[in-house]
mmCIF file of N, CA, C and O in Angstrom:
data_model
loop_
_atom_site.group_PDB
_atom_site.id
_atom_site.type_symbol
_atom_site.label_atom_id
_atom_site.label_comp_id
_atom_site.label_asym_id
_atom_site.label_seq_id
_atom_site.Cartn_x
_atom_site.Cartn_y
_atom_site.Cartn_z
ATOM 1 N N UNK C 395 1.159 -3.105 -13.575
ATOM 2 C CA UNK C 395 0.647 -3.168 -12.292
ATOM 3 C C UNK C 395 1.119 -2.134 -11.151
ATOM 4 O O UNK C 395 2.548 -2.449 -11.186
ATOM 5 N N UNK C 396 0.527 -1.292 -10.562
ATOM 6 C CA UNK C 396 1.250 -0.403 -9.541
ATOM 7 C C UNK C 396 0.690 -0.608 -7.827
ATOM 8 O O UNK C 396 -0.437 -0.804 -7.986
ATOM 9 N N UNK C 397 1.879 -0.942 -7.214
ATOM 10 C CA UNK C 397 1.179 -0.658 -5.915
ATOM 11 C C UNK C 397 1.099 0.434 -5.185
ATOM 12 O O UNK C 397 2.561 0.873 -5.165
ATOM 13 N N UNK C 398 0.035 0.595 -4.516
ATOM 14 C CA UNK C 398 0.645 1.936 -4.018
ATOM 15 C C UNK C 398 0.472 2.167 -2.347
ATOM 16 O O UNK C 398 -0.232 1.203 -1.758
ATOM 17 N N UNK C 399 1.402 2.746 -1.854
ATOM 18 C CA UNK C 399 1.596 2.393 -0.280
ATOM 19 C C UNK C 399 0.921 3.910 -0.004
ATOM 20 O O UNK C 399 2.248 4.923 0.207
ATOM 21 N N UNK C 400 0.133 4.167 0.705
ATOM 22 C CA UNK C 400 -0.123 5.656 1.472
ATOM 23 C C UNK C 400 0.423 5.165 2.449
ATOM 24 O O UNK C 400 0.518 4.574 3.567
ATOM 25 N N UNK C 401 1.392 6.577 2.783
ATOM 26 C CA UNK C 401 2.174 6.891 3.841
ATOM 27 C C UNK C 401 2.803 8.143 4.513
ATOM 28 O O UNK C 401 1.596 8.806 3.790
ATOM 29 N N UNK C 402 3.448 8.649 5.055
ATOM 30 C CA UNK C 402 4.172 9.758 5.330
ATOM 31 C C UNK C 402 4.941 9.552 6.084
ATOM 32 O O UNK C 402 5.717 8.879 6.656
ATOM 33 N N UNK C 403 5.807 10.710 6.002
ATOM 34 C CA UNK C 403 7.391 10.432 6.855
ATOM 35 C C UNK C 403 7.312 10.480 8.203
ATOM 36 O O UNK C 403 6.456 11.030 8.957
ATOM 37 N N UNK C 404 8.099 9.415 8.842
ATOM 38 C CA UNK C 404 8.027 9.536 10.381
ATOM 39 C C UNK C 404 7.027 8.121 10.743
ATOM 40 O O UNK C 404 6.777 7.604 11.910
ATOM 41 N N UNK C 405 6.876 7.639 9.640
ATOM 42 C CA UNK C 405 5.461 6.530 10.502
ATOM 43 C C UNK C 405 6.221 5.064 10.418
ATOM 44 O O UNK C 405 6.426 4.578 9.389
ATOM 45 N N UNK C 406 6.285 4.810 11.253
ATOM 46 C CA UNK C 406 6.999 3.607 11.864
ATOM 47 C C UNK C 406 6.584 2.120 10.925
ATOM 48 O O UNK C 406 6.769 1.493 10.414
ATOM 49 N N UNK C 407 5.055 2.323 11.405
ATOM 50 C CA UNK C 407 4.053 1.497 10.433
ATOM 51 C C UNK C 407 4.299 1.191 9.215
ATOM 52 O O UNK C 407 4.232 -0.029 8.622
ATOM 53 N N UNK C 408 4.355 2.293 8.502
ATOM 54 C CA UNK C 408 4.738 2.467 7.334
ATOM 55 C C UNK C 408 5.813 1.942 6.797
ATOM 56 O O UNK C 408 6.277 1.260 5.859
ATOM 57 N N UNK C 409 6.935 2.132 7.645
ATOM 58 C CA UNK C 409 8.420 1.321 6.937
ATOM 59 C C UNK C 409 8.130 -0.280 6.991
ATOM 60 O O UNK C 409 8.912 -0.629 6.501
ATOM 61 N N UNK C 410 7.285 -0.659 7.982
ATOM 62 C CA UNK C 410 7.135 -1.910 8.506
ATOM 63 C C UNK C 410 6.389 -2.564 7.242
ATOM 64 O O UNK C 410 6.852 -3.710 6.899
ATOM 65 N N UNK C 411 5.451 -1.667 6.913
ATOM 66 C CA UNK C 411 4.498 -2.478 5.809
ATOM 67 C C UNK C 411 5.602 -2.211 4.593
ATOM 68 O O UNK C 411 5.595 -3.391 3.723
ATOM 69 N N UNK C 412 6.268 -1.327 3.692
ATOM 70 C CA UNK C 412 7.162 -1.089 3.075
ATOM 71 C C UNK C 412 8.425 -2.489 3.433
ATOM 72 O O UNK C 412 8.645 -3.098 2.228
ATOM 73 N N UNK C 413 8.890 -2.755 4.531
ATOM 74 C CA UNK C 413 9.766 -3.710 4.435
ATOM 75 C C UNK C 413 8.986 -5.079 4.334
ATOM 76 O O UNK C 413 9.540 -6.026 3.589
ATOM 77 N N UNK C 414 7.775 -5.297 4.432
ATOM 78 C CA UNK C 414 7.098 -6.902 4.058
ATOM 79 C C UNK C 414 7.073 -6.546 2.144
ATOM 80 O O UNK C 414 7.022 -7.769 1.935
ATOM 81 N N UNK C 415 6.651 -5.684 1.689
ATOM 82 C CA UNK C 415 6.557 -5.603 0.482
ATOM 83 C C UNK C 415 8.252 -6.051 -0.584
ATOM 84 O O UNK C 415 8.257 -6.698 -1.500
ATOM 85 N N UNK C 416 9.084 -5.516 0.234
ATOM 86 C CA UNK C 416 10.286 -5.736 0.372
ATOM 87 C C UNK C 416 10.502 -7.231 0.236
ATOM 88 O O UNK C 416 10.994 -8.039 -0.698
ATOM 89 N N UNK C 417 9.619 -7.590 1.573
ATOM 90 C CA UNK C 417 10.679 -9.729 1.438
ATOM 91 C C UNK C 417 9.536 -9.988 0.446
ATOM 92 O O UNK C 417 9.994 -11.369 0.324
ATOM 93 N N UNK C 418 8.352 -9.916 -0.034
ATOM 94 C CA UNK C 418 7.593 -10.200 -1.137
ATOM 95 C C UNK C 418 8.197 -9.963 -2.354
ATOM 96 O O UNK C 418 7.937 -10.681 -3.487
ATOM 97 N N UNK C 419 9.155 -9.041 -2.420
ATOM 98 C CA UNK C 419 9.874 -8.704 -3.746
ATOM 99 C C UNK C 419 9.305 -8.213 -4.902
ATOM 100 O O UNK C 419 9.368 -8.267 -6.047
ATOM 101 N N UNK C 420 8.693 -7.244 -4.262
ATOM 102 C CA UNK C 420 7.589 -6.693 -4.893
ATOM 103 C C UNK C 420 7.873 -5.053 -4.919
ATOM 104 O O UNK C 420 7.564 -4.171 -5.845
ATOM 105 N N UNK C 421 8.816 -4.625 -4.033
ATOM 106 C CA UNK C 421 9.178 -3.437 -3.950
ATOM 107 C C UNK C 421 9.501 -2.358 -5.248
ATOM 108 O O UNK C 421 8.985 -1.097 -5.370
ATOM 109 N N UNK C 422 9.916 -3.027 -6.238
ATOM 110 C CA UNK C 422 9.618 -1.929 -7.887
ATOM 111 C C UNK C 422 8.670 -1.985 -8.205
ATOM 112 O O UNK C 422 8.448 -1.267 -9.290
ATOM 113 N N UNK C 423 7.552 -1.979 -7.771
ATOM 114 C CA UNK C 423 5.795 -2.016 -8.298
ATOM 115 C C UNK C 423 5.327 -1.049 -7.521
ATOM 116 O O UNK C 423 4.133 -0.764 -7.403
ATOM 117 N N UNK C 424 6.288 -0.582 -6.460
ATOM 118 C CA UNK C 424 5.486 0.426 -5.324
ATOM 119 C C UNK C 424 6.013 2.026 -5.581
ATOM 120 O O UNK C 424 7.050 2.027 -5.889
ATOM 121 N N UNK C 425 4.588 2.689 -5.578
ATOM 122 C CA UNK C 425 4.453 3.971 -5.431
ATOM 123 C C UNK C 425 4.586 4.503 -4.289
ATOM 124 O O UNK C 425 3.278 4.141 -3.362
ATOM 125 N N UNK C 426 5.146 4.991 -3.578
ATOM 126 C CA UNK C 426 5.187 5.343 -1.971
ATOM 127 C C UNK C 426 4.273 6.851 -2.344
ATOM 128 O O UNK C 426 5.043 8.355 -2.816
ATOM 129 N N UNK C 427 2.927 7.390 -1.799
ATOM 130 C CA UNK C 427 2.349 8.344 -1.616
ATOM 131 C C UNK C 427 2.326 8.728 -0.173
ATOM 132 O O UNK C 427 1.928 8.288 0.818
ATOM 133 N N UNK C 428 2.974 9.900 -0.385
ATOM 134 C CA UNK C 428 3.155 11.130 1.063
ATOM 135 C C UNK C 428 1.212 11.715 1.340
ATOM 136 O O UNK C 428 1.462 12.780 0.210
ATOM 137 N N UNK C 429 0.697 11.500 2.155
ATOM 138 C CA UNK C 429 -0.191 11.862 2.472
ATOM 139 C C UNK C 429 -0.763 13.060 2.838
ATOM 140 O O UNK C 429 -1.753 13.959 2.749
ATOM 141 N N UNK C 430 0.384 13.905 3.279
ATOM 142 C CA UNK C 430 0.649 14.813 4.154
ATOM 143 C C UNK C 430 0.544 15.939 3.070
ATOM 144 O O UNK C 430 0.273 17.249 3.583
ATOM 145 N N UNK C 431 0.856 15.846 1.928
ATOM 146 C CA UNK C 431 1.059 16.981 1.168
ATOM 147 C C UNK C 431 -0.498 16.769 0.279
ATOM 148 O O UNK C 431 -0.409 17.604 -0.919
ATOM 149 N N UNK C 432 -1.421 16.253 0.191
ATOM 150 C CA UNK C 432 -3.029 16.093 -0.155
ATOM 151 C C UNK C 432 -3.809 16.150 0.521
ATOM 152 O O UNK C 432 -4.105 15.338 1.331
ATOM 153 N N UNK C 433 -4.508 17.323 1.017
ATOM 154 C CA UNK C 433 -5.952 17.355 1.735
ATOM 155 C C UNK C 433 -6.748 16.361 1.918
ATOM 156 O O UNK C 433 -7.029 15.582 2.863
ATOM 157 N N UNK C 434 -7.004 15.543 0.078
ATOM 158 C CA UNK C 434 -8.109 14.654 0.577
ATOM 159 C C UNK C 434 -7.577 13.444 0.828
ATOM 160 O O UNK C 434 -8.201 12.767 1.739
ATOM 161 N N UNK C 435 -6.176 13.337 0.483
ATOM 162 C CA UNK C 435 -5.566 11.495 1.044
ATOM 163 C C UNK C 435 -5.380 11.785 2.149
ATOM 164 O O UNK C 435 -5.453 10.924 2.869
ATOM 165 N N UNK C 436 -5.187 12.989 3.195
ATOM 166 C CA UNK C 436 -4.985 13.616 4.497
ATOM 167 C C UNK C 436 -6.149 13.027 5.514
ATOM 168 O O UNK C 436 -6.147 12.483 6.010
ATOM 169 N N UNK C 437 -6.962 13.538 4.628
ATOM 170 C CA UNK C 437 -8.454 13.204 5.360
ATOM 171 C C UNK C 437 -9.134 12.475 5.215
ATOM 172 O O UNK C 437 -9.321 11.135 6.216
ATOM 173 N N UNK C 438 -8.596 11.263 4.019
ATOM 174 C CA UNK C 438 -9.209 9.824 3.854
ATOM 175 C C UNK C 438 -8.205 8.786 4.646
ATOM 176 O O UNK C 438 -8.797 7.635 5.312
ATOM 177 N N UNK C 439 -6.788 8.850 4.712
ATOM 178 C CA UNK C 439 -6.347 8.075 4.955
ATOM 179 C C UNK C 439 -5.215 8.536 6.860
ATOM 180 O O UNK C 439 -4.641 7.932 7.241
ATOM 181 N N UNK C 440 -5.491 9.431 7.239
ATOM 182 C CA UNK C 440 -5.010 10.480 8.448
ATOM 183 C C UNK C 440 -4.534 9.412 9.523
ATOM 184 O O UNK C 440 -3.614 9.184 9.765
ATOM 185 N N UNK C 441 -5.472 8.632 9.978
ATOM 186 C CA UNK C 441 -5.262 7.875 10.739
ATOM 187 C C UNK C 441 -5.655 6.694 10.913
ATOM 188 O O UNK C 441 -5.509 5.489 11.715
ATOM 189 N N UNK C 442 -5.082 5.786 9.411
ATOM 190 C CA UNK C 442 -5.590 4.324 9.269
ATOM 191 C C UNK C 442 -3.747 3.890 8.621
ATOM 192 O O UNK C 442 -3.788 2.827 7.928
ATOM 193 N N UNK C 443 -2.796 5.129 7.776
ATOM 194 C CA UNK C 443 -1.642 4.212 7.413
ATOM 195 C C UNK C 443 -1.041 3.586 7.380
ATOM 196 O O UNK C 443 -1.048 3.495 9.351
ATOM 197 N N UNK C 444 -0.503 2.358 7.428
ATOM 198 C CA UNK C 444 -0.195 2.434 6.071
ATOM 199 C C UNK C 444 -1.679 1.458 5.502
ATOM 200 O O UNK C 444 -2.142 1.091 5.876
ATOM 201 N N UNK C 445 -1.834 2.118 4.144
ATOM 202 C CA UNK C 445 -2.787 1.596 3.722
ATOM 203 C C UNK C 445 -1.785 1.046 1.862
ATOM 204 O O UNK C 445 -1.242 2.140 1.450
ATOM 205 N N UNK C 446 -2.587 0.024 1.517
ATOM 206 C CA UNK C 446 -2.090 -0.108 0.068
ATOM 207 C C UNK C 446 -3.107 -0.594 -1.229
ATOM 208 O O UNK C 446 -4.140 -0.811 -0.431
ATOM 209 N N UNK C 447 -2.940 -0.130 -2.008
ATOM 210 C CA UNK C 447 -4.097 -0.124 -3.121
ATOM 211 C C UNK C 447 -3.118 -0.503 -4.566
ATOM 212 O O UNK C 447 -2.135 -0.418 -4.581
ATOM 213 N N UNK C 448 -3.925 -1.272 -4.904
ATOM 214 C CA UNK C 448 -3.373 -1.825 -6.465
ATOM 215 C C UNK C 448 -4.136 -1.145 -7.820
ATOM 216 O O UNK C 448 -5.437 -1.306 -7.782
ATOM 217 N N UNK C 449 -3.185 -0.694 -8.558
ATOM 218 C CA UNK C 449 -3.806 0.310 -9.645
ATOM 219 C C UNK C 449 -3.338 -0.439 -10.795
ATOM 220 O O UNK C 449 -2.431 -0.911 -11.451
ATOM 221 N N UNK C 450 -3.845 -0.455 -12.106
ATOM 222 C CA UNK C 450 -3.568 -0.377 -13.582
ATOM 223 C C UNK C 450 -2.862 0.713 -13.618
ATOM 224 O O UNK C 450 -2.760 1.611 -12.938
ATOM 225 N N UNK C 451 -1.731 1.245 -15.090
ATOM 226 C CA UNK C 451 -1.064 2.009 -15.263
ATOM 227 C C UNK C 451 -1.864 3.208 -15.915
ATOM 228 O O UNK C 451 -1.472 4.150 -15.422
ATOM 229 N N UNK C 452 -3.235 2.669 -15.972
ATOM 230 C CA UNK C 452 -4.220 3.798 -16.246
ATOM 231 C C UNK C 452 -4.510 4.450 -14.633
ATOM 232 O O UNK C 452 -5.769 5.332 -15.080
ATOM 233 N N UNK C 453 -4.647 3.919 -13.747
ATOM 234 C CA UNK C 453 -4.907 3.953 -12.397
ATOM 235 C C UNK C 453 -6.400 3.891 -12.077
ATOM 236 O O UNK C 453 -7.042 4.073 -11.258
ATOM 237 N N UNK C 454 -6.788 3.136 -13.304
ATOM 238 C CA UNK C 454 -7.957 1.696 -12.137
ATOM 239 C C UNK C 454 -7.876 0.885 -11.430
ATOM 240 O O UNK C 454 -6.282 0.256 -11.415
ATOM 241 N N UNK C 455 -8.152 1.148 -10.177
ATOM 242 C CA UNK C 455 -7.770 0.461 -8.900
ATOM 243 C C UNK C 455 -8.736 -1.084 -9.288
ATOM 244 O O UNK C 455 -9.517 -1.367 -9.654
ATOM 245 N N UNK C 456 -7.755 -2.378 -8.918
ATOM 246 C CA UNK C 456 -7.818 -3.368 -9.353
ATOM 247 C C UNK C 456 -8.170 -4.292 -8.400
ATOM 248 O O UNK C 456 -8.438 -5.247 -7.959
ATOM 249 N N UNK C 457 -8.122 -4.073 -7.102
ATOM 250 C CA UNK C 457 -8.494 -4.863 -5.676
ATOM 251 C C UNK C 457 -8.550 -3.668 -4.716
ATOM 252 O O UNK C 457 -8.545 -2.255 -4.608
ATOM 253 N N UNK C 458 -9.471 -4.270 -4.111
ATOM 254 C CA UNK C 458 -9.657 -3.776 -2.527
ATOM 255 C C UNK C 458 -8.665 -3.282 -1.771
ATOM 256 O O UNK C 458 -7.544 -3.955 -1.612
ATOM 257 N N UNK C 459 -8.662 -2.387 -1.365
ATOM 258 C CA UNK C 459 -7.484 -1.409 -0.363
ATOM 259 C C UNK C 459 -7.105 -2.805 0.510
ATOM 260 O O UNK C 459 -7.943 -3.300 1.284
ATOM 261 N N UNK C 460 -5.832 -2.621 1.069
ATOM 262 C CA UNK C 460 -5.452 -3.626 2.324
ATOM 263 C C UNK C 460 -4.918 -2.539 3.186
ATOM 264 O O UNK C 460 -3.624 -1.726 3.113
ATOM 265 N N UNK C 461 -5.704 -2.745 4.602
ATOM 266 C CA UNK C 461 -5.421 -1.855 5.360
ATOM 267 C C UNK C 461 -4.434 -2.286 6.336
ATOM 268 O O UNK C 461 -4.415 -3.896 6.822
ATOM 269 N N UNK C 462 -3.498 -1.923 7.059
ATOM 270 C CA UNK C 462 -3.061 -2.209 8.519
ATOM 271 C C UNK C 462 -3.889 -2.336 9.232
ATOM 272 O O UNK C 462 -4.309 -1.685 9.875
ATOM 273 N N UNK C 463 -3.618 -3.400 10.351
ATOM 274 C CA UNK C 463 -2.314 -4.114 10.640
ATOM 275 C C UNK C 463 -2.483 -5.238 9.470
ATOM 276 O O UNK C 463 -3.717 -6.324 9.354
ATOM 277 N N UNK C 464 -1.258 -5.952 8.872
ATOM 278 C CA UNK C 464 -0.927 -6.777 8.038
ATOM 279 C C UNK C 464 0.041 -7.393 8.177
ATOM 280 O O UNK C 464 1.191 -6.852 8.592
ATOM 281 N N UNK C 465 0.265 -8.721 8.163
ATOM 282 C CA UNK C 465 1.664 -9.701 8.180
ATOM 283 C C UNK C 465 2.193 -9.943 6.865
ATOM 284 O O UNK C 465 0.995 -9.865 5.747
ATOM 285 N N UNK C 466 2.886 -10.674 6.663
ATOM 286 C CA UNK C 466 3.597 -11.126 5.284
ATOM 287 C C UNK C 466 2.457 -12.036 4.667
ATOM 288 O O UNK C 466 2.364 -12.114 3.717
ATOM 289 N N UNK C 467 1.747 -13.053 5.746
ATOM 290 C CA UNK C 467 0.979 -14.119 5.271
ATOM 291 C C UNK C 467 0.005 -13.384 4.791
ATOM 292 O O UNK C 467 -0.600 -13.345 3.600
ATOM 293 N N UNK C 468 -0.610 -12.184 5.461
ATOM 294 C CA UNK C 468 -1.899 -11.658 4.824
ATOM 295 C C UNK C 468 -1.249 -10.686 3.487
ATOM 296 O O UNK C 468 -2.377 -10.509 2.691
ATOM 297 N N UNK C 469 -0.381 -10.117 3.555
ATOM 298 C CA UNK C 469 0.014 -9.364 2.483
ATOM 299 C C UNK C 469 0.566 -10.316 1.303
ATOM 300 O O UNK C 469 -0.044 -10.063 -0.191
ATOM 301 N N UNK C 470 0.650 -11.552 1.369
ATOM 302 C CA UNK C 470 0.747 -12.578 0.496
ATOM 303 C C UNK C 470 -0.229 -13.039 -0.397
ATOM 304 O O UNK C 470 -0.298 -12.845 -1.460
ATOM 305 N N UNK C 471 -1.159 -13.402 0.552
ATOM 306 C CA UNK C 471 -2.769 -13.685 -0.073
ATOM 307 C C UNK C 471 -3.213 -12.782 -0.451
ATOM 308 O O UNK C 471 -3.896 -13.028 -1.793
ATOM 309 N N UNK C 472 -3.272 -11.315 -0.090
ATOM 310 C CA UNK C 472 -3.591 -10.257 -0.889
ATOM 311 C C UNK C 472 -3.022 -9.938 -2.392
ATOM 312 O O UNK C 472 -3.337 -9.722 -3.060
ATOM 313 N N UNK C 473 -1.831 -10.628 -2.379
ATOM 314 C CA UNK C 473 -0.865 -9.725 -3.713
ATOM 315 C C UNK C 473 -1.590 -11.226 -4.557
ATOM 316 O O UNK C 473 -1.249 -11.233 -5.886
ATOM 317 N N UNK C 474 -1.396 -12.534 -3.735
ATOM 318 C CA UNK C 474 -1.568 -13.372 -4.640
ATOM 319 C C UNK C 474 -3.029 -13.108 -5.614
ATOM 320 O O UNK C 474 -3.293 -13.467 -6.708
ATOM 321 N N UNK C 475 -3.923 -12.858 -4.731
ATOM 322 C CA UNK C 475 -5.540 -13.040 -5.252
ATOM 323 C C UNK C 475 -5.747 -11.793 -6.053
ATOM 324 O O UNK C 475 -6.490 -12.236 -6.776
ATOM 325 N N UNK C 476 -4.729 -10.782 -6.324
ATOM 326 C CA UNK C 476 -4.770 -9.633 -7.376
ATOM 327 C C UNK C 476 -3.976 -9.858 -8.187
ATOM 328 O O UNK C 476 -3.258 -9.006 -9.008
ATOM 329 N N UNK C 477 -3.219 -11.209 -8.449
ATOM 330 C CA UNK C 477 -2.121 -11.374 -9.498
ATOM 331 C C UNK C 477 -0.288 -10.784 -9.189
ATOM 332 O O UNK C 477 -0.183 -10.503 -10.148
ATOM 333 N N UNK C 478 -0.389 -10.356 -8.467
ATOM 334 C CA UNK C 478 0.565 -9.781 -8.083
ATOM 335 C C UNK C 478 2.155 -10.393 -7.272
ATOM 336 O O UNK C 478 3.210 -10.046 -7.547
ATOM 337 N N UNK C 479 1.968 -11.331 -6.392
ATOM 338 C CA UNK C 479 2.480 -12.441 -5.795
ATOM 339 C C UNK C 479 3.120 -13.729 -6.551
ATOM 340 O O UNK C 479 2.749 -14.111 -7.488
#
């Protein structure tokens, strides 16, 4: 399974979100997608990043997205609910 972190360069909240993923020990399952290079992603996530998504390797979405703000407890619950934590 893959965790996608929708982000962009210079986003301090995205850096905080990634730090939480590191604290949870799942950083090796994270793909960071910079929304700045995709008009559709920028339109969807431009004012709400960071956002997390869980997908299978075939890109099937497995869970509702997790939108900022979230803390370590909320992230842990989300990951555990969807079998990643």
